[in-house]
PDB file of C-alpha atoms in Angstrom:
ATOM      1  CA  UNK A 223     -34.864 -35.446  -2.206  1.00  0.00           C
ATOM      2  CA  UNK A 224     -33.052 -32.632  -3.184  1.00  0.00           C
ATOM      3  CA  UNK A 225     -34.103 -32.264  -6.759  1.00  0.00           C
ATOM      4  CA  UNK A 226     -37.860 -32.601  -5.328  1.00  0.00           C
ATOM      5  CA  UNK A 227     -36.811 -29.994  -3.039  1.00  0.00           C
ATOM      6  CA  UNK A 228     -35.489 -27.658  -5.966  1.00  0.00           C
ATOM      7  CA  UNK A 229     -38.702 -28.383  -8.024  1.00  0.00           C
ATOM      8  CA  UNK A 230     -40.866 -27.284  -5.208  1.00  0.00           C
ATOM      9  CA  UNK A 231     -38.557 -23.881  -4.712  1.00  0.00           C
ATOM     10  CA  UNK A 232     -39.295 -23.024  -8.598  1.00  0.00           C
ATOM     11  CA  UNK A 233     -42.920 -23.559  -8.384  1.00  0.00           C
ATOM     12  CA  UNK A 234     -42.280 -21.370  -4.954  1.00  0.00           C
ATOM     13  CA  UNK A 235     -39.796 -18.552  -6.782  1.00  0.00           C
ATOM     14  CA  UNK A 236     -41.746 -18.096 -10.079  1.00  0.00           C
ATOM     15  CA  UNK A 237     -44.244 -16.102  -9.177  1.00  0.00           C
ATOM     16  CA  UNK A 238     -42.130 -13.456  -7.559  1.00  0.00           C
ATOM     17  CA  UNK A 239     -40.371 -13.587 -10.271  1.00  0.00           C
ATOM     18  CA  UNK A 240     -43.807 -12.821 -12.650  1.00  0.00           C
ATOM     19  CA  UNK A 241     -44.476 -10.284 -10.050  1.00  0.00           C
ATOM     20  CA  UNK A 242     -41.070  -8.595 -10.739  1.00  0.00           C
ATOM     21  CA  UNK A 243     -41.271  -8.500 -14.158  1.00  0.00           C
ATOM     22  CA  UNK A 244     -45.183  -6.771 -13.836  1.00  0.00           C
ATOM     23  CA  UNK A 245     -43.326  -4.128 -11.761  1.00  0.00           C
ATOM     24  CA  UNK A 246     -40.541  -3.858 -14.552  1.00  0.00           C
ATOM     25  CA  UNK A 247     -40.881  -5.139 -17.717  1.00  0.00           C
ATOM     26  CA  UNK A 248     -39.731  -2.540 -20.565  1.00  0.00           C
ATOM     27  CA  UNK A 249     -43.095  -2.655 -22.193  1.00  0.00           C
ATOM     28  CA  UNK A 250     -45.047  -0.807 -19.744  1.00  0.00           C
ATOM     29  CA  UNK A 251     -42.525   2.106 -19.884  1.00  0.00           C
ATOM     30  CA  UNK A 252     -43.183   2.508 -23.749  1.00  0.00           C
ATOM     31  CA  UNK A 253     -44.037   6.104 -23.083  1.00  0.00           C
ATOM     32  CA  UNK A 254     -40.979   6.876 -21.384  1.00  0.00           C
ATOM     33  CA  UNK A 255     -38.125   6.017 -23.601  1.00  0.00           C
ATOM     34  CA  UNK A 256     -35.331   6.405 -20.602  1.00  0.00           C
ATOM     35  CA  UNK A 257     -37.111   4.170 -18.128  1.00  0.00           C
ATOM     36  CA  UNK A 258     -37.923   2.083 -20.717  1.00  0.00           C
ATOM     37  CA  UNK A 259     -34.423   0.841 -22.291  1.00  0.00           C
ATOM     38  CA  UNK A 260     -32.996   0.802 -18.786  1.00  0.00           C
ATOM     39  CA  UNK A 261     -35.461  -1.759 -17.731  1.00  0.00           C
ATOM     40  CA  UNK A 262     -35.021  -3.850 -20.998  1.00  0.00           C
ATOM     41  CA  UNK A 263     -31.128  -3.711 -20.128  1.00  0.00           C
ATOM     42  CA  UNK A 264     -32.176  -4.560 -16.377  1.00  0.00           C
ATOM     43  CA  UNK A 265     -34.348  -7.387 -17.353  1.00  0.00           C
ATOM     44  CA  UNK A 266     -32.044  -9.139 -19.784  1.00  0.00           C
ATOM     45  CA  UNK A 267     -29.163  -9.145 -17.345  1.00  0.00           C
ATOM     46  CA  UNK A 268     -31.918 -10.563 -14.224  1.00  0.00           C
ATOM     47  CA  UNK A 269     -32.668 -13.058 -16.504  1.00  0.00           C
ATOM     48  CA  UNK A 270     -29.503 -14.524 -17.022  1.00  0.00           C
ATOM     49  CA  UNK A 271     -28.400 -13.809 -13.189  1.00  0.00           C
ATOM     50  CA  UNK A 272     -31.466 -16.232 -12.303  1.00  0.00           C
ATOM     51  CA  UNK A 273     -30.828 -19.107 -14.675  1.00  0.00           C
ATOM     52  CA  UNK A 274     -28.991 -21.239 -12.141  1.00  0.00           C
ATOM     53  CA  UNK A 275     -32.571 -20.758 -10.318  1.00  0.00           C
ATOM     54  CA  UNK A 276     -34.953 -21.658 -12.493  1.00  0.00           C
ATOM     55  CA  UNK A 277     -33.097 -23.578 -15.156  1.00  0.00           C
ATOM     56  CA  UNK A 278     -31.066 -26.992 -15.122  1.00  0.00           C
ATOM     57  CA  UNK A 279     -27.664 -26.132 -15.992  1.00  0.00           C
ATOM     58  CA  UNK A 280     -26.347 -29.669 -17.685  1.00  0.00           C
ATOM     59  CA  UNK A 281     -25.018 -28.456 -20.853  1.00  0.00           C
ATOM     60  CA  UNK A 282     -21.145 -27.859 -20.861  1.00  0.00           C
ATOM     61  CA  UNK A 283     -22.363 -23.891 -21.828  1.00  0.00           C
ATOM     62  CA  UNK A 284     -24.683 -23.808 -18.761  1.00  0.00           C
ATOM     63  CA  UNK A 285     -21.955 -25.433 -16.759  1.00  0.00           C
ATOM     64  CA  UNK A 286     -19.450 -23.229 -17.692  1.00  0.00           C
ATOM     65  CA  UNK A 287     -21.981 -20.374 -16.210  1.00  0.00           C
ATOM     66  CA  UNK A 288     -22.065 -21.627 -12.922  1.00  0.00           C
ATOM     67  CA  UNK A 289     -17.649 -20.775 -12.829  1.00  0.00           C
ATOM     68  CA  UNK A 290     -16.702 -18.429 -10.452  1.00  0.00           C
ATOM     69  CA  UNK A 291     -15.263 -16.142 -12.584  1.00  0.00           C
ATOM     70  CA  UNK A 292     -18.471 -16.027 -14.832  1.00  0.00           C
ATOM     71  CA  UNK A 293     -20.637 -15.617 -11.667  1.00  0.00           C
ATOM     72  CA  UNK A 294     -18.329 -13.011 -10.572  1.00  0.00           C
ATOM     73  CA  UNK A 295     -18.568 -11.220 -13.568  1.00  0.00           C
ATOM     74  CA  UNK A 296     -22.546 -11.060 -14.471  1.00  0.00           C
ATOM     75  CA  UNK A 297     -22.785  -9.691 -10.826  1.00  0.00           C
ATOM     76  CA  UNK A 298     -20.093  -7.043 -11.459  1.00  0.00           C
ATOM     77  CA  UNK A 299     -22.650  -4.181 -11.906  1.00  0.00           C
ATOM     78  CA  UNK A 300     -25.937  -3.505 -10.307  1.00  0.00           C
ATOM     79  CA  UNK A 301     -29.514  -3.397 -11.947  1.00  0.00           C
ATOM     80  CA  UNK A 302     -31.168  -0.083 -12.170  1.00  0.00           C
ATOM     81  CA  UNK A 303     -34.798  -0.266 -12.885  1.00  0.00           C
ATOM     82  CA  UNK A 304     -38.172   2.477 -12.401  1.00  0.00           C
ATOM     83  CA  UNK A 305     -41.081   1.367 -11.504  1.00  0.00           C
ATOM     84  CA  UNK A 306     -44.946   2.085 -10.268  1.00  0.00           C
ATOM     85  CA  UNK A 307     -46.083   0.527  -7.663  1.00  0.00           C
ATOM     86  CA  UNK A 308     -49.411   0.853  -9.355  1.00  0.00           C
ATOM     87  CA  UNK A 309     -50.542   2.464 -12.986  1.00  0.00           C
ATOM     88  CA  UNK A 310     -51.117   6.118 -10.864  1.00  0.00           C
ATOM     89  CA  UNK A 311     -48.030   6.525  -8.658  1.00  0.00           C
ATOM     90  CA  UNK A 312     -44.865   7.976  -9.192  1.00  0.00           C
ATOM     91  CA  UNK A 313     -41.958   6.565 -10.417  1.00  0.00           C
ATOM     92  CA  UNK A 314     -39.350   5.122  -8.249  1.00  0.00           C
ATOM     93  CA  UNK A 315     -35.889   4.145  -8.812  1.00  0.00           C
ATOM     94  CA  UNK A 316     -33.857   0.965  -7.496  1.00  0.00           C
ATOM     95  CA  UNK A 317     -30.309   0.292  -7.550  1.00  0.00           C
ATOM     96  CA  UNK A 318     -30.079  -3.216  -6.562  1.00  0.00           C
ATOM     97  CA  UNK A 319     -26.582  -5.137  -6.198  1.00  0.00           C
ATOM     98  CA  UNK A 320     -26.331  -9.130  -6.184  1.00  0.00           C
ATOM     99  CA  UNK A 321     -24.589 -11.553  -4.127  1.00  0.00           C
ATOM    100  CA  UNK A 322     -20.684 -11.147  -5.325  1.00  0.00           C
ATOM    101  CA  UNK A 323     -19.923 -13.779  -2.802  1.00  0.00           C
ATOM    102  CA  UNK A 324     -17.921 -17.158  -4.488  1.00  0.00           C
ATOM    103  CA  UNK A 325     -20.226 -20.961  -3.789  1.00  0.00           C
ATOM    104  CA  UNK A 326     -18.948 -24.051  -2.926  1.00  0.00           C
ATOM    105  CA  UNK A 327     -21.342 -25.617  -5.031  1.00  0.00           C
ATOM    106  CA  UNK A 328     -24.735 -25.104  -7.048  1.00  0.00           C
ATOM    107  CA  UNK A 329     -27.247 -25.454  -4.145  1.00  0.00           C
ATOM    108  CA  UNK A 330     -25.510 -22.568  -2.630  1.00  0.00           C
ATOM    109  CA  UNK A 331     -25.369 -20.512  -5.734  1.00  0.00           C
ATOM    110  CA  UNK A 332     -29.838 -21.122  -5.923  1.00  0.00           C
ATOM    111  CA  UNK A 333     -30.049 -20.703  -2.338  1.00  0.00           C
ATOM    112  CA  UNK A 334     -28.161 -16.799  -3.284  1.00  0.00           C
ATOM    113  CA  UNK A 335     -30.233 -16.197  -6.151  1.00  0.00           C
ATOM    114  CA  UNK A 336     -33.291 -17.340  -4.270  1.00  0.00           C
ATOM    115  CA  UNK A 337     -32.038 -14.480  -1.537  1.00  0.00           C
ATOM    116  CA  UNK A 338     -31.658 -11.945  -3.906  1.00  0.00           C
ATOM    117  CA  UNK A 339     -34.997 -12.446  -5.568  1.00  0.00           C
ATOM    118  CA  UNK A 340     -36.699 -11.530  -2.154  1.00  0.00           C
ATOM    119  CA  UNK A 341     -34.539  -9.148  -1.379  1.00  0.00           C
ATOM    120  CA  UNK A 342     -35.383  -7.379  -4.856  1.00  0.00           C
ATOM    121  CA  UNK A 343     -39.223  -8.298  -4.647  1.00  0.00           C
ATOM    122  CA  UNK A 344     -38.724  -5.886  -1.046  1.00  0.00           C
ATOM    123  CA  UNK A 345     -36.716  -3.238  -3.112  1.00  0.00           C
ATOM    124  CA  UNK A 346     -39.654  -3.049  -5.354  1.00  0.00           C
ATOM    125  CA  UNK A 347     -42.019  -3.170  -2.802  1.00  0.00           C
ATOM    126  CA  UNK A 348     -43.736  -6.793  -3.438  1.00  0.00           C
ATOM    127  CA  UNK A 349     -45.635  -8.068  -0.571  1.00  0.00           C
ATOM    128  CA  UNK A 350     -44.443 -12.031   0.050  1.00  0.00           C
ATOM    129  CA  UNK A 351     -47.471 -14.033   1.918  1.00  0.00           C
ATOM    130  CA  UNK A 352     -45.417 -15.021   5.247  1.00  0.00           C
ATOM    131  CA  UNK A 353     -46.387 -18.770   4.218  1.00  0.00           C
ATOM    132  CA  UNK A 354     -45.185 -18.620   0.574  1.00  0.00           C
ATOM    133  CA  UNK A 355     -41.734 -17.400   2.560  1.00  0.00           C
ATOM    134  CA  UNK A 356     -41.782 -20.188   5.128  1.00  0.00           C
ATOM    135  CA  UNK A 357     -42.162 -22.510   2.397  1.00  0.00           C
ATOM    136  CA  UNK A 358     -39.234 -21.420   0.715  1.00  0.00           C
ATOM    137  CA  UNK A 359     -37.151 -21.896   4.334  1.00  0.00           C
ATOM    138  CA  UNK A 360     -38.036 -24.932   4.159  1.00  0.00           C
ATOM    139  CA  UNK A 361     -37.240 -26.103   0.288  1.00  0.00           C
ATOM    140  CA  UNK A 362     -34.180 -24.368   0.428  1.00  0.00           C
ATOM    141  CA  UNK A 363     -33.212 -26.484   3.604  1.00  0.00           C
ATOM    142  CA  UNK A 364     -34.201 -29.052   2.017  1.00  0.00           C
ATOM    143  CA  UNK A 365     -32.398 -29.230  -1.158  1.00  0.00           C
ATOM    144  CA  UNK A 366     -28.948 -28.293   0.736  1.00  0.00           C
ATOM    145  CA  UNK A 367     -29.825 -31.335   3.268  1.00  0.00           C
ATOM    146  CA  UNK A 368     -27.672 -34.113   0.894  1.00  0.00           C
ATOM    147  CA  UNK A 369     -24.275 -31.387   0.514  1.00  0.00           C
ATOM    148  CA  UNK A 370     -21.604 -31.521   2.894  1.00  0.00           C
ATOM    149  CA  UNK A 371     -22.561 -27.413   3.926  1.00  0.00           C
ATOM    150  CA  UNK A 372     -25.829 -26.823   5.026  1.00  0.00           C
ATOM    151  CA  UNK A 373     -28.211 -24.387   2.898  1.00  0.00           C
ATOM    152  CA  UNK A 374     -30.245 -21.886   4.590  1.00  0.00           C
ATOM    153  CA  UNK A 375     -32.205 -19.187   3.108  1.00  0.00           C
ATOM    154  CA  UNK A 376     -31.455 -17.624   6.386  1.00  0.00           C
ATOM    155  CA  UNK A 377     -27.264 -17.331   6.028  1.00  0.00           C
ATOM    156  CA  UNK A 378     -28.049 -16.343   2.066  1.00  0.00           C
ATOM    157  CA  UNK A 379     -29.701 -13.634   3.096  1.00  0.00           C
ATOM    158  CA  UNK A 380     -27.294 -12.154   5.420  1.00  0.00           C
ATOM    159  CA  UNK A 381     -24.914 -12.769   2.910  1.00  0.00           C
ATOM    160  CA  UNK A 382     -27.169 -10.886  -0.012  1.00  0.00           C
ATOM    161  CA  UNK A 383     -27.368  -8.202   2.676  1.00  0.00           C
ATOM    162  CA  UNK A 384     -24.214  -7.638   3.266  1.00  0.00           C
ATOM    163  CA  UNK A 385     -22.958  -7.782  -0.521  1.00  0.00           C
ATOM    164  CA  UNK A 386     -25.771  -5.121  -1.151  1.00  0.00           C
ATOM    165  CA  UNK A 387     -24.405  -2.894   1.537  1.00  0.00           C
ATOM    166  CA  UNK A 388     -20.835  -3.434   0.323  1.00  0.00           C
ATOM    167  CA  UNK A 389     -21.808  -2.545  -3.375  1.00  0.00           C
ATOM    168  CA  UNK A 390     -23.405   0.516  -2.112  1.00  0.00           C
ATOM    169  CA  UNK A 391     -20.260   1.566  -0.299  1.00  0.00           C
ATOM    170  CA  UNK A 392     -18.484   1.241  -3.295  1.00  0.00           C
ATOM    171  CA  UNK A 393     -20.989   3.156  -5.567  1.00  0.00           C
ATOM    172  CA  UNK A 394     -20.812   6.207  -2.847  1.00  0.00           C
ATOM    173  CA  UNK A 395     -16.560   5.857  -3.046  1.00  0.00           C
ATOM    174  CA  UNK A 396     -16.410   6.154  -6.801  1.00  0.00           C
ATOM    175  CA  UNK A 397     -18.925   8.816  -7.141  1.00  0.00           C
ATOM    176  CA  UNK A 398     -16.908  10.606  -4.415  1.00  0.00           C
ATOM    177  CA  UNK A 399     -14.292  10.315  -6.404  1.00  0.00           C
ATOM    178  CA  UNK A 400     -15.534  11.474  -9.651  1.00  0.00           C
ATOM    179  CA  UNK A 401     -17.064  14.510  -7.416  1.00  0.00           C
ATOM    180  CA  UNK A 402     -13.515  15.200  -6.235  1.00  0.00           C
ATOM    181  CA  UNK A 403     -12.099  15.040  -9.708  1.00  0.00           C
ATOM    182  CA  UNK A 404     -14.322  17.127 -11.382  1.00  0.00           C
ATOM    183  CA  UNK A 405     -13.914  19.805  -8.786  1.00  0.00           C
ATOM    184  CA  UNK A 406     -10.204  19.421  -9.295  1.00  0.00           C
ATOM    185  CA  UNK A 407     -10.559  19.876 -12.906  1.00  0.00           C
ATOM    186  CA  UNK A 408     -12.990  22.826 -12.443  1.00  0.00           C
ATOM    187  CA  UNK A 409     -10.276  24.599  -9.969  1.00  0.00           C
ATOM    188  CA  UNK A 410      -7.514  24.129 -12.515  1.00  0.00           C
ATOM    189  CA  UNK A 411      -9.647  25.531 -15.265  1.00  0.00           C
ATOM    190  CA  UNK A 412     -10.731  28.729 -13.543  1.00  0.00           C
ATOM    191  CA  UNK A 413      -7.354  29.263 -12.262  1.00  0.00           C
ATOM    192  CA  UNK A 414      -5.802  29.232 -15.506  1.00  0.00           C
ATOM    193  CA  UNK A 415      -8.958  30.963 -16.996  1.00  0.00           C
ATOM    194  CA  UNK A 416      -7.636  33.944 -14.078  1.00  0.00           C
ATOM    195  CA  UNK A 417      -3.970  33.897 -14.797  1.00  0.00           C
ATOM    196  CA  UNK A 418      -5.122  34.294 -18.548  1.00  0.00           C
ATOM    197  CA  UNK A 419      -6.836  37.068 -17.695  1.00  0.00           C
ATOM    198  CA  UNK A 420      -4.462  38.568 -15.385  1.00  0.00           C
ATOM    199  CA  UNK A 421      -3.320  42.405 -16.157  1.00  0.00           C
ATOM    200  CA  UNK A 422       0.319  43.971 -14.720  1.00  0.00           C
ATOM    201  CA  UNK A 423      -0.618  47.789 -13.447  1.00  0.00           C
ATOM    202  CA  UNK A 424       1.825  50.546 -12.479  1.00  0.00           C
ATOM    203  CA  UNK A 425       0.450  53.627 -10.511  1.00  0.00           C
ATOM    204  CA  UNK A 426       2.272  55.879 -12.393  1.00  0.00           C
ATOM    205  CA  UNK A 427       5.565  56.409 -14.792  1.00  0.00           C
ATOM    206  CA  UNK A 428       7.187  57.325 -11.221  1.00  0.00           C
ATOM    207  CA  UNK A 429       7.035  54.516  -9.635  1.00  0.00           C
ATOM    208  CA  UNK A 430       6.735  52.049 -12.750  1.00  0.00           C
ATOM    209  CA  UNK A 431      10.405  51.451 -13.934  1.00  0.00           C
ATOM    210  CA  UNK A 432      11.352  49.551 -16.787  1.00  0.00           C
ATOM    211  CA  UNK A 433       7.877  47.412 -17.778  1.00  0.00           C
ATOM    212  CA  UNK A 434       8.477  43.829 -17.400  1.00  0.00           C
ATOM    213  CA  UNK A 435       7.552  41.591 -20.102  1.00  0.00           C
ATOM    214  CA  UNK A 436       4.746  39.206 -19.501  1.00  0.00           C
ATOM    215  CA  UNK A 437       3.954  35.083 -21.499  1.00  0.00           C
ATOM    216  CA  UNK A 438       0.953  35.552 -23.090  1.00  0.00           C
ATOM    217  CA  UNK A 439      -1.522  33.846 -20.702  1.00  0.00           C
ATOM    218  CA  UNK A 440      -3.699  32.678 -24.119  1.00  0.00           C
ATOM    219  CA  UNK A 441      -0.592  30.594 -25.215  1.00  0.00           C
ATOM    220  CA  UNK A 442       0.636  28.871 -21.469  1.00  0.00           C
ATOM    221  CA  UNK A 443      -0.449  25.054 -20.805  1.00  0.00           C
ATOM    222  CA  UNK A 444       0.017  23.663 -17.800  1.00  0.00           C
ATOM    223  CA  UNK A 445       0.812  19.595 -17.634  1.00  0.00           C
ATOM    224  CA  UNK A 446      -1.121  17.386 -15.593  1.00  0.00           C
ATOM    225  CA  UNK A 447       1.808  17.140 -12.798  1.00  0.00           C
ATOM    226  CA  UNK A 448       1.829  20.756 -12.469  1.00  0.00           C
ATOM    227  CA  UNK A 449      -0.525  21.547  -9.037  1.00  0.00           C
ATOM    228  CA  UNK A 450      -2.951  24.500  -9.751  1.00  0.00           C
ATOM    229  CA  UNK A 451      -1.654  26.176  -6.385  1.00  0.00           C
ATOM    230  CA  UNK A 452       1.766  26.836  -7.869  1.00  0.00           C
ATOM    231  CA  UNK A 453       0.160  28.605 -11.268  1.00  0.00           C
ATOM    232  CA  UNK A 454       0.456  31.884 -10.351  1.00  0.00           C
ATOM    233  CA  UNK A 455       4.118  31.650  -8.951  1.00  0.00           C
ATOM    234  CA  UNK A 456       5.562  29.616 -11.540  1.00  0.00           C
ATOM    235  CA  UNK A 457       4.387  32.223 -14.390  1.00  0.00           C
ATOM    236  CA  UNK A 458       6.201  35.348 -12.235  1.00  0.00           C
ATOM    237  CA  UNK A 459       9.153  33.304 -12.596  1.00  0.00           C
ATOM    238  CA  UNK A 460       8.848  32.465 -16.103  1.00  0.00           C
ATOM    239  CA  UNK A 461       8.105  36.412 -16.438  1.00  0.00           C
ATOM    240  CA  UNK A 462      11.420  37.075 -14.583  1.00  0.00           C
ATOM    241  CA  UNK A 463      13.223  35.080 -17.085  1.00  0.00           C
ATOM    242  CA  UNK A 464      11.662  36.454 -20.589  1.00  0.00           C
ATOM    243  CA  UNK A 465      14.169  38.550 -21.509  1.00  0.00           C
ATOM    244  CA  UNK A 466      17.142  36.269 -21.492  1.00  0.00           C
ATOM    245  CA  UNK A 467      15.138  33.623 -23.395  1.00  0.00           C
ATOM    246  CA  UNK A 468      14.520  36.321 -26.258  1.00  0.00           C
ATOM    247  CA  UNK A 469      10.525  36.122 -25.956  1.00  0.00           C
ATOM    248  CA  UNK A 470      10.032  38.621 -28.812  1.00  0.00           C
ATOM    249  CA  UNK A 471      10.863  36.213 -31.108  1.00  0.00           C
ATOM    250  CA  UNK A 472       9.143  33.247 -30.322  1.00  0.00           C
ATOM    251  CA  UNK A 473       6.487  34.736 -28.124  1.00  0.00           C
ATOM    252  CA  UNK A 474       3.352  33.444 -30.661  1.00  0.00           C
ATOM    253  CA  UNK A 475       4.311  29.511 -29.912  1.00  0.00           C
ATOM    254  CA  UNK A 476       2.091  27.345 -27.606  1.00  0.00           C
ATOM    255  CA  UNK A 477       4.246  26.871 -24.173  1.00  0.00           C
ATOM    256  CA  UNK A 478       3.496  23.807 -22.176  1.00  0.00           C
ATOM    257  CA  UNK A 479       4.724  24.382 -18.113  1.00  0.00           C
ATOM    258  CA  UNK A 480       6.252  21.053 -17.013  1.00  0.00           C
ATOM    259  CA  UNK A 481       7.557  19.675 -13.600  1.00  0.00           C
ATOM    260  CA  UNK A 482      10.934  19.613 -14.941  1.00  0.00           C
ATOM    261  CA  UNK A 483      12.316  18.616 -18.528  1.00  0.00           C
ATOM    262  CA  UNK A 484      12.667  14.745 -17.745  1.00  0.00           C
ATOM    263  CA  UNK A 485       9.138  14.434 -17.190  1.00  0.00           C
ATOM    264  CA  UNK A 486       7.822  16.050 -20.496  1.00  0.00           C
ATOM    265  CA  UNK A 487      10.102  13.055 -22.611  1.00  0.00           C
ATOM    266  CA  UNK A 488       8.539   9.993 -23.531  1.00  0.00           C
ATOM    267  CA  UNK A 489      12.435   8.097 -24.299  1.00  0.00           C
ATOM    268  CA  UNK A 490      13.602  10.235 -26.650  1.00  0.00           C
ATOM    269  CA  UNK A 491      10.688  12.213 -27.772  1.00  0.00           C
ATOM    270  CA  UNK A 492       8.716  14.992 -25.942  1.00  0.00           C
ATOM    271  CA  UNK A 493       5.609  14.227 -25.003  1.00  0.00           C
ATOM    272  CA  UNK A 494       4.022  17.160 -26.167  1.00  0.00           C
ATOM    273  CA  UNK A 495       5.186  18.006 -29.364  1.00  0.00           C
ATOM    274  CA  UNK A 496       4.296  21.518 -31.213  1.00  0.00           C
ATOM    275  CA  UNK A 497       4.652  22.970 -27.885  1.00  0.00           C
ATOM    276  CA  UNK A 498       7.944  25.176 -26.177  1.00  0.00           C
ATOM    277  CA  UNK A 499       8.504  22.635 -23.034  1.00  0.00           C
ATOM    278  CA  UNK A 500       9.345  25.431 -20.199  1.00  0.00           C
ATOM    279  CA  UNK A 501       9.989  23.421 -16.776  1.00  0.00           C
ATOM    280  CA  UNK A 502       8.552  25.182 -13.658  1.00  0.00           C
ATOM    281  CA  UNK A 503      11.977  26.181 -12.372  1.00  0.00           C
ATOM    282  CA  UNK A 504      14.458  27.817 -14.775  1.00  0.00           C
ATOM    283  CA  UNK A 505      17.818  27.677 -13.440  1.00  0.00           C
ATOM    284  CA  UNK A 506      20.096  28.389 -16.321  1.00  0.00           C
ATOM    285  CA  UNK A 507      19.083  29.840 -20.083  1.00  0.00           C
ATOM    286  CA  UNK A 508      21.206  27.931 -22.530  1.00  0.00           C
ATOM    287  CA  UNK A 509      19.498  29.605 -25.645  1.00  0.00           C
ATOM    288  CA  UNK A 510      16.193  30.452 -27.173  1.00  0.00           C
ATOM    289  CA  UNK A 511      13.332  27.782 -28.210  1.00  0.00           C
ATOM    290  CA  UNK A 512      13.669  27.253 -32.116  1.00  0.00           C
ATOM    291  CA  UNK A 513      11.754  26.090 -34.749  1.00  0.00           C
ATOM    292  CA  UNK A 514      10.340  23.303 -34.127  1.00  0.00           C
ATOM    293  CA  UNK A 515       9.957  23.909 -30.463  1.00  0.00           C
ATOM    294  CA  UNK A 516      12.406  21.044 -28.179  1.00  0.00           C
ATOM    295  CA  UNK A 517      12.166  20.221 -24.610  1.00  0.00           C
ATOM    296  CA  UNK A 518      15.830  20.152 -24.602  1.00  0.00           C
ATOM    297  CA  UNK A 519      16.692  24.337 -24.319  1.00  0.00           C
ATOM    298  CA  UNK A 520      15.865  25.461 -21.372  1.00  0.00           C
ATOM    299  CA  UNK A 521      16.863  23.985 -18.561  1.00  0.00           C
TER     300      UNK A 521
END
């Protein structure tokens, strides 16, 4: 019964599946390179997502498919396609996820794949005949009606549904994230681009005093636990300090700003070597970098 039922499904499934491939296949992209290698990568990877479908898995390789963690893995990443709904529209874009969700057995796994086959034939805008659909109800009910859990094309597609939905949650968190991370790195490189840039003006001999001397801005680096927001303050205090560190004679060396001197070793090397390791607070000045620069001077 349920093998008759499973036969009947793939006579059922196959032609949505020819229909998805009319809307996608690579070679009717030829004249758009982009679209067209992204739908060749998108059609190999459908392919082997639908095997448990529409091909008997017996061999020890096809069984070994069918594993959780394979499964798991070949639905990782979404399929991005373009398509035409026709030869003269324009081109549309889908980003579709598949069921991530673990089966208790392979009926389960078909009735998923069967789920996410409609639910991609609506993504790319394929009209199903209501009958062909009831049909498939009812050969998916079928095949599941020997297993110990029922199969319903019904509970697969809530459950395609809500791993789409979930997928596309995660997609909007990590490029959210990259968003946020680029306009951190942005921030930091403007701000440094600024204090670079900065200038020290006096209104007049007057009121000037003795002129302070000033790191050259082309030569500071700031490490990756340094926040930007403490840039400007940490280099007046580095300024305040010049003159006991001797800066005239080692002002043309690369300086690399650090939390403190504990976090710029890596055991008992510095992790920055080449550069004059300068921690964001200087409390005492033990000596002057020398040649080669060492994290372990100023302290």
């Amino acid at each position: 019964m349920a093998s008759t039922a499973l036969s009947e499904l793939r006579l059922l499934a196959k032609p949505l599946m020819r229909n998805v491939m009319l809307r996608i296949h690579p070679d009717f992209y030829a004249n758009e390179p982009v679209i067209r290698q992204k739908n060749q990568d998108s059609v190999q990877r459908l392919q082997e997502l639908m095997r448990p479908l529409f091909e008997d898995m017996n061999s020890a390789h096809s069984r070994a498919e069918l594993s959780a963690a394979f499964q798991a893995k070949i639905t990782s990443k979404p399929i991005e396609v373009g398509f035409r709904e026709n030869g003269d529209s324009d081109l549309s874009s889908v980003v579709f996820s598949f069921n991530k969700a673990r089966t208790p057995g392979l009926p389960q796994l078909q009735a998923q794949r069967t789920a996410d086959l409609l639910s991609l034939c609506s993504s790319l805008k394929i009209q199903i005949n209501p009958s062909t659909l009831d049909d498939i109800k009812a050969a998916v009910h079928a095949m599941g009606a020997g297993s110990q859990k029922p199969v319903t094309l019904e509970a697969a597609m809530v459950d395609s549904a809500v791993s789409r939905f979930q997928a596309a949650r995660e997609r909007e968190a990590k490029a959210n994230r990259e968003r946020r991370q680029a306009s951190t790195s942005d921030i930091k490189e403007e701000l440094t681009r600024h204090l670079r840039q900065q200038q020290y003006f006096v209104k007049g001999a007057r009121d000037a005093g003795p002129m302070q001397m000033r790191l050259n801005r082309d030569n500071v680096y700031f490490a990756p636990n340094v926040p930007p927001s403490s840039y400007a303050r940490i280099l007046a205090h580095i300024d305040s300090k010049l003159p006991l560190l001797e800066y005239s004679s080692w002002s043309n060396l690369p300086v690399m700003v650090v939390s403190s001197l504990e976090s710029a070793l890596k055991g008992d090397k510095p992790k920055y070597p080449g550069f004059v390791m300068m921690p964001a607070t200087i409390r005492n000045v033990q000596g002057m970098p020398s040649m080669p620069p060492s994290a372990g001077l100023l302290t």
